[in-house]
């Protein structure tokens, strides 16, 4: 049986506990935004926090002493995801994911916003995404860069909208630059709507 526990004062989820007694715990900022998420899953099979282990990746079992010092559901041994916000706007600017047995370094996702509070760029270990908006705040283009061993792969998703704010088309366009491995790709999906605002058709390279 799974149990959900909520903070009495705020109504926010504070813990999700599973039948084995382990669970995920949540803490929040004064504004009610996620501050930290302590996962039910421990950091690994060492029983020692990743940053404290002098021999990371080499231990294959947990000694009785280590298990007692760092039980699987203790805060010291659990994976923690942390969230950081802009002090002035409260906008999310970073999510930090912890190191694990399979990933030895911490992973971060960072966000940048424009003056209207919209997400302008998102950057992580795999690459980045940048967004263009129209006057109504709808995404017109998403510029994607993916890091690969052969070099960056770049492509753009272009979007158009009807006067009522319905999706009109999505066009995928790859960038082909000299010396870059980005493929020359092009694909478009178009949508039409009836007088009642219902989706009438979807057209792509595969047909309508």
XYZ file of C-alpha atoms in Angstrom:
208
model
C 0.000 0.000 0.000
C 1.234 3.484 -0.860
C 0.556 6.412 1.481
C 0.614 10.112 0.670
C 1.227 12.618 3.476
C 0.405 16.297 3.081
C 1.469 19.311 5.120
C -1.449 20.395 7.280
C -0.760 24.108 6.894
C -0.128 24.262 3.135
C -1.695 21.104 1.730
C 1.532 20.358 -0.132
C 2.730 16.777 -0.526
C 5.437 16.093 2.057
C 5.974 12.344 1.683
C 5.034 9.428 -0.529
C 5.664 6.186 1.355
C 5.654 2.678 -0.077
C 4.696 -0.639 1.498
C 8.305 -1.356 2.516
C 8.433 1.815 4.628
C 10.716 3.692 2.259
C 9.501 6.780 0.509
C 10.150 10.077 -1.224
C 10.162 13.250 0.883
C 9.561 16.789 -0.358
C 10.477 20.177 1.071
C 9.380 23.566 -0.244
C 10.345 27.212 -0.259
C 8.288 29.845 1.533
C 6.575 30.450 -1.816
C 5.480 26.811 -2.038
C 7.981 25.798 -4.718
C 9.978 22.589 -4.605
C 13.219 23.017 -2.664
C 14.417 19.420 -2.357
C 13.224 15.948 -3.247
C 14.718 13.065 -1.274
C 14.195 9.928 -3.305
C 13.366 6.544 -1.802
C 16.237 5.014 -3.755
C 19.616 5.156 -1.970
C 22.721 6.555 -3.630
C 23.982 3.106 -4.488
C 24.871 -0.215 -2.939
C 27.718 1.217 -0.847
C 25.592 2.623 1.980
C 27.863 5.674 1.950
C 27.054 9.095 0.462
C 28.767 9.363 -2.925
C 30.867 12.367 -1.891
C 32.116 10.612 1.280
C 33.169 7.330 -0.282
C 36.985 7.182 -0.702
C 36.581 4.339 -3.195
C 33.469 5.157 -5.250
C 32.345 2.415 -7.594
C 34.614 -0.220 -6.036
C 32.467 -1.443 -3.166
C 30.120 -4.295 -3.917
C 28.526 -4.854 -0.523
C 27.531 -2.907 2.527
C 29.130 -3.909 5.783
C 26.949 -4.214 8.871
C 28.630 -1.162 10.386
C 28.063 0.976 7.276
C 24.479 -0.206 6.959
C 23.808 0.821 10.556
C 25.460 4.214 10.068
C 23.612 4.953 6.840
C 20.353 2.955 6.647
C 18.794 2.883 3.154
C 16.083 5.406 4.004
C 18.280 7.863 5.919
C 18.603 11.386 4.528
C 22.408 11.039 4.376
C 22.246 8.070 2.036
C 19.345 9.057 -0.205
C 19.451 10.694 -3.591
C 18.445 14.346 -3.384
C 17.257 16.548 -6.236
C 17.486 20.255 -5.414
C 15.780 23.251 -7.008
C 17.102 26.814 -7.151
C 15.069 29.936 -7.911
C 15.827 33.520 -8.849
C 15.777 35.654 -5.698
C 13.893 38.495 -7.382
C 11.416 36.699 -9.639
C 11.104 33.247 -8.002
C 11.609 31.739 -11.460
C 13.239 28.299 -11.560
C 16.863 28.683 -12.659
C 18.437 25.313 -11.837
C 17.657 21.692 -11.036
C 20.554 19.652 -9.638
C 20.460 15.872 -9.858
C 22.823 13.896 -7.604
C 25.665 11.607 -8.548
C 24.825 7.901 -8.565
C 26.668 4.629 -8.958
C 26.188 4.820 -12.731
C 26.687 8.577 -13.042
C 29.666 9.720 -10.990
C 29.101 13.450 -11.301
C 26.213 15.708 -10.425
C 23.975 16.678 -13.334
C 22.432 20.125 -13.657
C 19.695 21.650 -15.788
C 19.777 25.452 -15.974
C 17.072 27.847 -17.141
C 17.269 31.436 -18.343
C 14.208 33.677 -18.693
C 13.350 36.807 -20.629
C 11.979 39.979 -19.071
C 8.438 38.612 -19.367
C 9.318 35.545 -17.302
C 9.237 33.120 -20.222
C 11.846 30.386 -20.512
C 14.440 31.616 -22.991
C 17.031 28.837 -22.813
C 17.390 25.414 -21.209
C 20.854 23.877 -20.882
C 21.916 20.454 -19.637
C 24.662 17.904 -20.225
C 23.174 16.841 -23.568
C 22.939 20.303 -25.115
C 20.658 23.307 -25.147
C 17.303 24.632 -26.335
C 16.434 28.251 -27.081
C 12.919 29.574 -27.629
C 11.388 32.388 -29.696
C 7.904 33.666 -28.812
C 5.213 35.748 -30.455
C 3.404 38.681 -28.828
C 0.887 36.278 -27.281
C 3.607 34.228 -25.596
C 3.307 31.250 -27.926
C 6.440 29.412 -29.014
C 7.333 30.223 -32.626
C 10.660 28.421 -32.789
C 12.691 26.028 -30.676
C 16.387 25.929 -31.560
C 17.986 22.683 -30.389
C 21.671 21.816 -30.083
C 22.633 18.260 -29.130
C 26.226 17.492 -28.177
C 27.657 14.329 -29.743
C 31.130 12.835 -29.977
C 31.228 13.891 -33.641
C 30.226 17.467 -32.877
C 27.018 19.407 -32.292
C 23.820 18.429 -34.074
C 21.473 21.373 -34.589
C 17.874 21.606 -35.682
C 14.914 23.942 -35.281
C 11.227 23.320 -34.671
C 9.109 26.092 -36.206
C 5.512 26.479 -35.036
C 2.616 28.515 -36.402
C -0.769 29.223 -34.852
C -4.263 30.180 -35.949
C -5.844 33.449 -34.842
C -7.642 31.434 -32.148
C -4.389 30.042 -30.769
C -4.727 26.564 -32.238
C -1.666 24.774 -33.655
C -1.482 25.340 -37.405
C 1.806 23.704 -38.320
C 5.021 22.273 -36.913
C 8.060 22.244 -39.182
C 11.333 20.478 -38.424
C 14.379 21.949 -40.107
C 17.926 20.661 -39.731
C 20.936 22.924 -40.046
C 23.606 21.845 -42.484
C 26.800 23.821 -42.039
C 30.246 23.190 -43.435
C 32.107 20.789 -41.178
C 29.080 20.143 -38.968
C 27.455 16.717 -38.674
C 23.881 18.058 -38.543
C 21.754 16.194 -41.090
C 19.701 17.986 -43.713
C 16.257 17.151 -42.382
C 12.921 18.716 -43.178
C 9.474 17.624 -42.136
C 6.185 19.424 -41.575
C 2.869 18.565 -39.981
C -0.144 20.801 -40.709
C -3.431 20.987 -38.822
C -6.858 22.287 -39.843
C -9.851 23.014 -37.635
C -13.584 23.163 -38.267
C -15.932 26.042 -37.413
C -16.547 24.572 -33.954
C -12.850 24.543 -33.096
C -12.485 20.813 -33.512
C -9.468 19.217 -35.161
C -10.448 18.454 -38.768
C -7.286 17.102 -40.376
C -3.618 16.363 -39.870
C -1.319 16.371 -42.896
C 2.285 15.162 -43.017
C 4.658 13.438 -45.424
C 2.703 10.262 -44.740
C -0.500 11.835 -46.042
C -3.670 13.292 -44.545
